[in-house]
């Protein structure tokens, strides 16, 4: 028996016994003996394959699927799938029995009238005449029994055993007569896996007075449903003399066999194995209770047992690995099958101990006296009861529910040794006054137990109970012998009310232990009974296990066979749909229908009522006919009443106005659909539950080791579901106009308020979603059936790996409702069509057949694709240059473009490759572009790209889909180029066909308006180093592309200005070059200066044409000015960089950092000055920075010039000391000349009024270190000769010096030695008048007057050849010069303002005369 799915165990509270369902174990098929199999010595054996029942979801547990967020749009199919999942989830939460069987006692029964009875007698099979003939020959002993699961009965007559099919009208007897001893017990069990061949699915255990035998049983089902049984001798037997075996039990999961006799309470195990071994025979018996126990634990109760105590029943619970034994003295023992060879006693509960538990639950009652005898026990599997593990029935008909604990008190383990078992709940029999009546509504208050001291009144209804049995999920059979001499037994049958339990849970009401029962006359004495068909289980864990309603259309109906001395009677469990149909049929017309519906609504809810009504409409209800057949109810009156119940009593939708006020979502989303929608969803979910989350296919190995693919769900089952859904669809189609929510817009005219309109719209959307799902599932099932009719292995293996793996994991839900299912289905359809085409079938014939069966899986688009595929194949078979071939290719292109939005990528690849093979390049490119566009109509991919390609954005999928299409175009272009390289472009003055096709292809490429394609194309060009090809494309996309990429990569910016220059847009090129020079890219300073030089050249280039339209002279000049300014700064930075490279003051890591910092971005003036030139004492560069920054602070300029001259002096002195370098009189002129040239003799930054005094005072300042200057007028000579300083400017400055007190004072001879005057920075220190021998003259500096004379003479010599008026540049200047000569000759100025040397005075006088002569 299959076990429960794993769930998280909960810690039990004191007094509770929560159990964790056991883990699922995979079935292992049993394989008379399998020579290749060796049974395991230890460990838990694997269960037989026949033990597994149909699981609700074999592959996946029931779980809530991901739900869309509020406001998220959903398709109708997705909405319907969500409804189905929610309904399945709700049904999976059906209360477990622990929630309504509580501590205490209960006795509430409902004995309904026949239409509402829980069970129904099906047929009475009489005993065959052969049995009576054999019976008359009996001498010692006869017994009868049932093997109900294989529809056989048996009878033992002395030493012979006979089996027959009791369902056959004239059965033949199958006998076992090979032994001479009287038979004492017979039992059919499951064999241990691996011992016998697979055909042996059962073992017949026959116990005699001497031996016990194992007989192999093979059961085969004939096409008509009848079962044939074959018996095989196993040669396995063991002696049991003296035991008198009468009780046998077997474990279905492990194949272990236990038996007990009448003489004691020992329990034996019959062991068997495939082959004999050294220390064990093939078959043996083991005494598990006596062996070793008497000597080790002599105080155990069974070690000092009465000789009259024996075992009367053995019951095996495979879900807990537990064996229960019940003795003739009502002693209950619990044994644990810890391993395959271990059998341990865990608990012994005597009758007195059990009755002590009972007294804790109820006070003294005649129904449970102290000497009450327990007649039978029935295990409750762990999959059904978390707390409960056993039910015991007393001779008075009371049921004792035992709770158990495994391991420690708080343990939730279910397979461990049981540590405690006690009576938890007592279920009393129905009262003597219980009579059949229609079902009453359940009480609103959960009064499930009597008060502490109150017990039900005594009832004799089940007194003298012979035996009883309980079958999951709670069916109770109790056989009562009313009097000792009664010839016939009475049968009381009861069953839980799952519909009421579920409805009370839905309404939030407390649960009660609800059972409905009925009395049945057997007409004989019961000999045996058993399950013909077990009840379907909705779950394999306690939660949801008892939900019979969920599986009433999906699994077989429970059927029970009872053997009496007059024959075999069969009874079936009546489903809720059967009860409903019987109730409305026997209700007595319209009034009876209304009463039945009211009763159903009260007890089960409107949704369940509607679900049951549509099930009746669709033919799900069945009943026993007068000839004892089970047939579907097709009575027109019953179907009409059910239709009225669905249409007229389906309720109305409601609008949650509070949610509307709170604005929690659209109004239509706040509509709660009607019970009609709930009932329809319930019915659909119950039809689909067995396949919804089940994988479609199962892979296994065939006889030769290959892979066999079969349907996980039988094809007959799929066809049944399809027919049931088709019945629903036909009913909805037929009565659509009468069903609110499906009637369409006309129904809105009957509504009076806006709220009703909104509610009706919500109802329409909900019902329409379910209707579409029905259609989709019908076609999906048809598609699966077609798939398994079309050599499914070939079809699946033809898929690509991704689709094949997806198909292996594909569930029916994903196929019906998921996008992945649609994708895989299309691939499967394509493979089916291709396979049929390869077999010679016509495309239209195949696709038409598929569309008739499953149109949504083979749509019109699919047919168009297949038609295009056929046209391409025909064109390939013809000459590629023919008109017919071109026509077929163009037709195929039109077809494929028409379905571009649904064209699979694989099909697109194939089409593009086929077009290339046929040299249809332009068509291939057009198709790829069309598919890319149709798959992303909203240009989401381009938007994602323009937004910087953010991560975790679903638009990336659209982008990747487009890129796959563009990659195909790249392949086409490569193919075009390759072909064109191998053939000439022009022949005899005409373009060749190849050249024309190449031009067509490139025209499609370059004229495409797909911006993302152009971006991808340009990326591809550049990745192949085809920048020239990109520059040749005249398109706005190129410019936009390069602009975008140039923001991040300098190579693209470089390509952008080349693109502008290529098309004579020089101003734009200059702007790009300027931006490159200013950018933060990793560019060297040299390259930035290069870009600035290019920018200056381009900005100064004038063109005539359309490129100059809109440009102004001012904008051009502004650009040139910005370029020039930045270039000046860059040049200064370059000079700083060159200085730093040879700077001895920097070394190591700091040096590398400074060089890296300078050899990059062009810095600002402030950064260069404050960070480098000022700190490093680069005074010449500081002056250049003053000039660039237009810094006119005279003090800063004078100080910098002074520092510059001093720095030049220091450098010269160091060089002379080191290697006899040039003198300062050689270096300083070079420095001044260099600066004058760079500063262009600017009056502000090359101020002669500042520089000349500094130069004049320099020799005197450094007289200790320097010889006299090489020329008396060294300072002015330097400015005139090296820089061509303006004479007039020099005279002006000298004249100022002539009358300057500061300079005059510094020219006076000093009484001190020369060494005391050399540090005076502002004075010349020499060249003054020598008065008296007592003074020391300083010969290092000429006087201003001497310098003036020198300047005038030089000026005169340069201008005298121009004539009188041209001397000194004009008469005005000449007069000024004459005046200056007069002043210095006559000495009218200050003391030192005249010439002290006579020769110079004479020269000045003569010069004055000559000037006067010329200017007259």
XYZ file of C-alpha atoms in Angstrom, residues 592-1013:
422
model
C -39.451 17.149 -4.017
C -36.659 18.699 -6.075
C -36.799 21.879 -4.055
C -36.715 19.925 -0.824
C -33.773 17.814 -1.949
C -31.829 20.899 -3.025
C -32.544 22.645 0.247
C -31.358 19.597 2.137
C -28.190 19.429 0.049
C -27.538 23.150 0.471
C -27.903 22.914 4.241
C -25.669 19.888 4.616
C -23.120 20.291 1.842
C -23.290 23.894 0.673
C -24.411 25.463 -2.592
C -21.095 24.887 -4.363
C -21.146 21.155 -3.699
C -24.798 20.977 -4.700
C -24.111 22.631 -8.041
C -21.029 20.453 -8.621
C -23.125 17.350 -7.981
C -25.914 18.613 -10.241
C -23.628 19.114 -13.230
C -22.086 15.705 -12.562
C -25.565 14.185 -12.845
C -26.172 16.181 -16.030
C -22.954 14.805 -17.526
C -23.878 11.195 -16.746
C -21.661 10.589 -13.725
C -24.490 9.281 -11.515
C -25.133 5.552 -11.520
C -27.597 3.172 -9.918
C -28.324 -0.522 -9.651
C -30.847 -1.614 -12.233
C -33.575 -4.193 -11.763
C -31.331 -6.858 -13.296
C -28.577 -6.044 -10.728
C -26.369 -4.111 -13.112
C -24.686 -0.819 -12.335
C -25.650 1.641 -15.040
C -25.483 5.365 -15.535
C -28.631 7.293 -14.818
C -30.034 8.609 -18.079
C -33.611 9.205 -16.968
C -34.649 12.449 -18.745
C -36.617 13.646 -15.747
C -33.601 13.235 -13.454
C -31.364 15.077 -15.927
C -33.898 17.864 -16.264
C -34.142 18.290 -12.498
C -30.351 18.403 -12.298
C -30.274 21.028 -15.060
C -32.730 23.174 -13.121
C -30.638 22.780 -10.003
C -27.570 24.031 -11.873
C -29.217 26.894 -13.744
C -31.884 28.093 -11.346
C -30.266 27.321 -7.993
C -26.684 28.257 -8.830
C -26.736 31.482 -6.860
C -25.476 34.905 -7.823
C -22.101 36.634 -7.773
C -21.408 39.225 -5.095
C -19.393 42.424 -5.188
C -17.168 43.215 -2.232
C -18.043 46.885 -1.942
C -15.600 47.411 0.917
C -12.733 46.519 -1.394
C -14.096 48.907 -4.005
C -14.188 51.728 -1.471
C -10.640 50.932 -0.332
C -9.541 50.949 -3.989
C -7.749 47.645 -3.607
C -8.024 46.872 -7.272
C -10.323 47.041 -10.291
C -13.961 46.616 -9.458
C -14.252 43.425 -11.435
C -11.438 41.896 -9.381
C -13.512 42.409 -6.233
C -16.322 40.165 -7.472
C -16.820 36.821 -5.758
C -18.250 34.464 -8.380
C -21.442 32.581 -7.745
C -21.731 29.073 -6.264
C -22.405 27.993 -9.843
C -18.827 28.934 -10.714
C -17.576 27.237 -7.559
C -19.471 24.063 -8.378
C -18.235 23.997 -11.960
C -14.654 24.478 -10.758
C -15.133 21.688 -8.208
C -16.382 19.281 -10.847
C -13.587 20.147 -13.284
C -10.891 19.823 -10.632
C -12.209 16.394 -9.650
C -12.154 15.256 -13.251
C -8.597 16.515 -13.723
C -7.031 15.781 -10.336
C -5.455 12.475 -11.398
C -3.662 14.072 -14.371
C -3.299 17.741 -13.498
C 0.186 17.574 -11.995
C 1.122 14.190 -13.405
C 3.933 13.850 -15.904
C 2.679 13.033 -19.366
C 5.152 10.310 -20.242
C 7.244 7.715 -18.470
C 10.509 6.281 -19.737
C 11.552 2.697 -19.102
C 13.782 0.054 -20.653
C 12.378 -2.409 -23.161
C 13.391 -6.031 -23.655
C 16.507 -5.160 -25.666
C 17.714 -2.385 -23.377
C 16.298 0.511 -25.387
C 14.122 3.265 -24.052
C 10.383 2.727 -24.092
C 8.091 5.740 -23.712
C 4.619 5.149 -22.357
C 1.843 7.291 -21.067
C 1.959 7.802 -17.308
C -1.819 7.815 -17.261
C -3.540 5.108 -19.243
C -4.905 6.219 -22.567
C -8.317 4.811 -21.597
C -8.288 7.106 -18.557
C -7.407 10.107 -20.715
C -10.243 9.251 -23.069
C -12.667 9.016 -20.139
C -11.618 12.465 -18.899
C -11.906 13.873 -22.405
C -15.427 12.471 -22.805
C -16.471 13.864 -19.428
C -15.148 17.309 -20.311
C -16.834 17.121 -23.689
C -20.143 16.425 -21.915
C -19.638 19.558 -19.812
C -18.814 21.652 -22.867
C -21.855 20.391 -24.783
C -24.125 21.215 -21.854
C -22.685 24.728 -21.515
C -22.974 25.285 -25.261
C -26.564 24.116 -25.307
C -27.744 26.199 -22.357
C -25.343 29.112 -22.628
C -28.107 31.663 -23.046
C -29.853 30.409 -19.912
C -26.833 30.400 -17.618
C -26.116 33.676 -15.906
C -22.548 34.640 -16.643
C -22.451 32.937 -20.031
C -25.511 34.576 -21.586
C -23.502 37.461 -23.053
C -24.317 41.187 -23.268
C -28.064 40.613 -23.446
C -28.058 39.542 -19.815
C -26.812 42.987 -18.743
C -30.066 44.548 -19.934
C -31.926 42.768 -17.159
C -29.755 44.344 -14.455
C -30.852 47.466 -12.637
C -27.764 48.765 -10.788
C -24.129 49.385 -11.557
C -23.111 47.000 -8.788
C -25.102 44.219 -10.431
C -23.420 44.954 -13.768
C -19.962 44.745 -12.192
C -20.854 41.527 -10.401
C -22.245 40.039 -13.605
C -19.096 41.046 -15.524
C -16.935 39.318 -12.948
C -19.120 36.242 -13.141
C -18.881 36.228 -16.934
C -15.101 36.484 -16.842
C -14.803 33.656 -14.318
C -17.165 31.299 -16.144
C -15.729 32.163 -19.536
C -12.261 31.320 -18.224
C -13.409 27.900 -17.120
C -15.187 27.385 -20.434
C -12.023 28.169 -22.377
C -10.016 25.890 -20.126
C -12.453 23.056 -20.845
C -11.975 23.510 -24.587
C -8.225 23.769 -24.211
C -7.964 20.646 -22.063
C -10.144 18.653 -24.470
C -7.816 19.546 -27.317
C -4.774 18.967 -25.127
C -5.917 15.466 -24.279
C -6.641 14.836 -27.953
C -3.117 15.986 -28.732
C -1.640 13.588 -26.166
C -3.691 10.741 -27.619
C -2.489 11.608 -31.118
C 1.071 11.772 -29.842
C 0.955 8.249 -28.449
C -0.620 7.012 -31.683
C 2.279 8.439 -33.750
C 5.304 6.408 -32.648
C 5.922 8.568 -29.651
C 9.535 7.425 -29.229
C 10.524 8.681 -32.669
C 8.694 11.934 -32.120
C 10.228 12.682 -28.722
C 13.745 11.689 -29.704
C 13.540 13.978 -32.739
C 13.265 16.977 -30.415
C 16.204 19.113 -29.447
C 17.767 18.414 -26.073
C 16.048 21.346 -24.369
C 12.592 20.446 -25.637
C 13.172 16.741 -24.991
C 14.125 17.377 -21.386
C 11.171 19.718 -20.988
C 8.868 17.050 -22.404
C 10.216 14.495 -19.944
C 9.251 16.787 -17.069
C 6.076 18.093 -18.693
C 2.896 17.746 -16.673
C -0.596 17.961 -18.034
C -1.112 21.276 -16.253
C 1.904 22.821 -17.967
C 0.808 21.413 -21.293
C -2.695 22.816 -20.904
C -1.905 26.173 -19.313
C 1.790 26.996 -19.391
C 3.806 28.788 -22.074
C 6.387 26.031 -21.930
C 3.703 23.501 -22.782
C 2.675 25.452 -25.844
C 6.273 25.704 -27.001
C 6.973 22.003 -26.583
C 3.630 21.098 -28.165
C 4.500 23.082 -31.284
C 7.775 21.223 -31.551
C 5.958 17.930 -31.195
C 3.402 18.896 -33.840
C 6.207 19.835 -36.169
C 7.890 16.484 -35.663
C 4.586 14.669 -36.237
C 4.007 16.578 -39.469
C 7.585 16.109 -40.645
C 7.373 12.409 -39.984
C 4.155 12.111 -41.987
C 5.625 14.201 -44.804
C 8.658 11.931 -44.903
C 6.249 9.004 -45.258
C 4.671 10.648 -48.300
C 1.651 12.338 -46.759
C 0.406 15.712 -47.967
C 0.915 18.667 -45.648
C -2.644 19.900 -45.934
C -4.037 16.450 -45.186
C -1.925 16.046 -42.070
C -2.501 19.536 -40.712
C -6.240 19.403 -41.354
C -6.446 16.178 -39.379
C -4.505 17.727 -36.516
C -6.608 20.882 -36.514
C -9.817 18.859 -36.321
C -8.583 16.955 -33.291
C -6.554 19.581 -31.461
C -6.865 22.928 -33.161
C -5.179 24.949 -30.421
C -2.087 22.759 -30.690
C -2.007 22.906 -34.474
C -3.204 26.401 -35.261
C -3.658 28.148 -38.598
C -0.189 29.625 -38.122
C 1.274 26.160 -37.811
C -0.428 25.120 -41.019
C 0.967 28.181 -42.787
C 4.460 27.313 -41.574
C 4.135 23.791 -42.870
C 2.871 25.127 -46.215
C 5.878 27.446 -46.479
C 8.134 24.560 -45.597
C 6.673 22.551 -48.450
C 7.195 25.456 -50.908
C 10.828 25.854 -49.876
C 11.421 22.151 -50.350
C 9.899 22.291 -53.837
C 12.011 25.321 -54.732
C 15.136 23.528 -53.587
C 14.396 20.676 -55.949
C 14.277 23.127 -58.904
C 17.083 25.166 -60.409
C 17.711 28.126 -58.085
C 17.894 30.560 -61.028
C 14.550 29.593 -62.515
C 11.496 31.796 -62.270
C 9.490 28.966 -60.746
C 11.998 28.614 -57.947
C 11.977 32.368 -57.285
C 8.184 32.386 -57.259
C 8.026 29.553 -54.764
C 10.616 31.230 -52.545
C 8.739 34.530 -52.626
C 5.494 32.750 -51.817
C 7.120 30.985 -48.902
C 8.507 34.335 -47.700
C 5.027 35.859 -47.740
C 3.646 32.892 -45.805
C 6.394 33.018 -43.214
C 6.126 36.788 -42.821
C 2.420 36.350 -42.246
C 3.127 34.120 -39.242
C 6.344 35.820 -38.161
C 5.047 36.441 -34.650
C 4.614 32.720 -34.018
C 7.496 31.372 -36.075
C 9.724 29.174 -33.882
C 13.422 29.922 -33.832
C 14.331 26.505 -35.109
C 11.998 26.930 -38.056
C 13.464 30.367 -38.751
C 16.972 28.908 -38.747
C 15.909 26.274 -41.209
C 14.187 28.785 -43.474
C 17.170 31.165 -43.487
C 19.588 28.350 -44.267
C 17.319 27.168 -47.063
C 17.105 30.679 -48.510
C 20.889 31.005 -48.431
C 21.298 27.662 -50.167
C 18.937 28.957 -52.862
C 20.771 32.350 -52.990
C 17.630 34.104 -51.788
C 19.666 36.429 -49.563
C 17.341 39.422 -49.462
C 14.409 37.190 -48.534
C 16.378 35.603 -45.714
C 17.248 39.033 -44.296
C 13.680 40.317 -44.659
C 12.319 37.269 -42.871
C 14.752 37.559 -39.978
C 13.975 41.280 -39.591
C 10.239 40.603 -39.723
C 10.424 37.910 -37.060
C 12.527 40.138 -34.819
C 10.029 42.975 -35.193
C 6.901 40.865 -34.716
C 8.242 39.188 -31.604
C 8.856 42.611 -30.042
C 6.197 44.919 -31.376
C 6.518 47.287 -28.459
C 10.246 47.730 -29.034
C 10.862 46.656 -25.463
C 14.314 45.414 -26.385
C 15.344 48.816 -27.739
C 13.931 50.550 -24.668
C 15.902 48.189 -22.444
C 19.046 48.891 -24.439
C 18.515 52.655 -24.328
C 18.012 52.529 -20.556
C 21.454 51.097 -20.044
C 20.513 47.420 -20.103
C 19.446 47.120 -16.441
C 19.850 43.788 -14.742
C 16.995 41.549 -13.658
C 14.705 43.028 -16.266
C 12.404 40.741 -18.198
C 12.911 42.827 -21.317
C 16.278 41.170 -21.717
C 14.394 38.167 -23.074
C 13.013 40.268 -25.916
C 16.504 41.596 -26.561
C 18.018 38.129 -26.697
C 15.277 36.979 -29.064
C 16.057 39.845 -31.430
C 19.793 39.146 -31.267
C 19.195 35.568 -32.337
C 17.416 36.863 -35.418
C 20.200 39.360 -36.149
C 22.812 36.626 -35.879
C 21.073 34.903 -38.740
C 21.442 38.062 -40.829
C 25.180 38.058 -40.090
C 25.351 34.563 -41.486
C 23.528 35.693 -44.602
C 25.921 38.636 -45.109
C 28.925 36.364 -44.728
C 27.428 34.013 -47.284
C 26.788 36.898 -49.691
C 30.347 38.202 -49.327
C 31.852 34.765 -49.803
C 29.893 34.101 -52.983
C 30.612 37.581 -54.385
C 34.347 37.153 -53.788
C 34.342 34.009 -55.892
C 32.592 35.510 -58.906
C 33.111 38.715 -60.919
C 30.891 41.705 -60.398
C 30.584 42.776 -64.040
C 30.685 40.630 -67.160
C 30.441 42.175 -70.627
C 29.445 45.467 -69.055
C 26.544 44.035 -67.134
C 26.206 43.241 -63.455
C 26.201 39.544 -62.766
C 23.338 37.801 -60.968
C 25.524 37.433 -57.892
C 26.278 41.159 -57.834
C 22.604 42.011 -58.166
C 21.671 39.692 -55.320
C 24.402 41.147 -53.177
C 23.136 44.663 -53.837
C 19.584 43.563 -53.006
C 20.768 42.070 -49.744
C 22.727 45.184 -48.709
C 19.857 47.448 -49.716
C 17.596 45.555 -47.308
C 20.238 45.800 -44.614
C 21.052 49.508 -44.982
C 17.471 50.644 -45.521
C 16.094 48.847 -42.497
C 14.417 51.113 -39.943
C 15.102 48.666 -37.132
C 17.382 50.733 -34.925
C 18.391 47.860 -32.708
C 19.328 45.843 -35.771
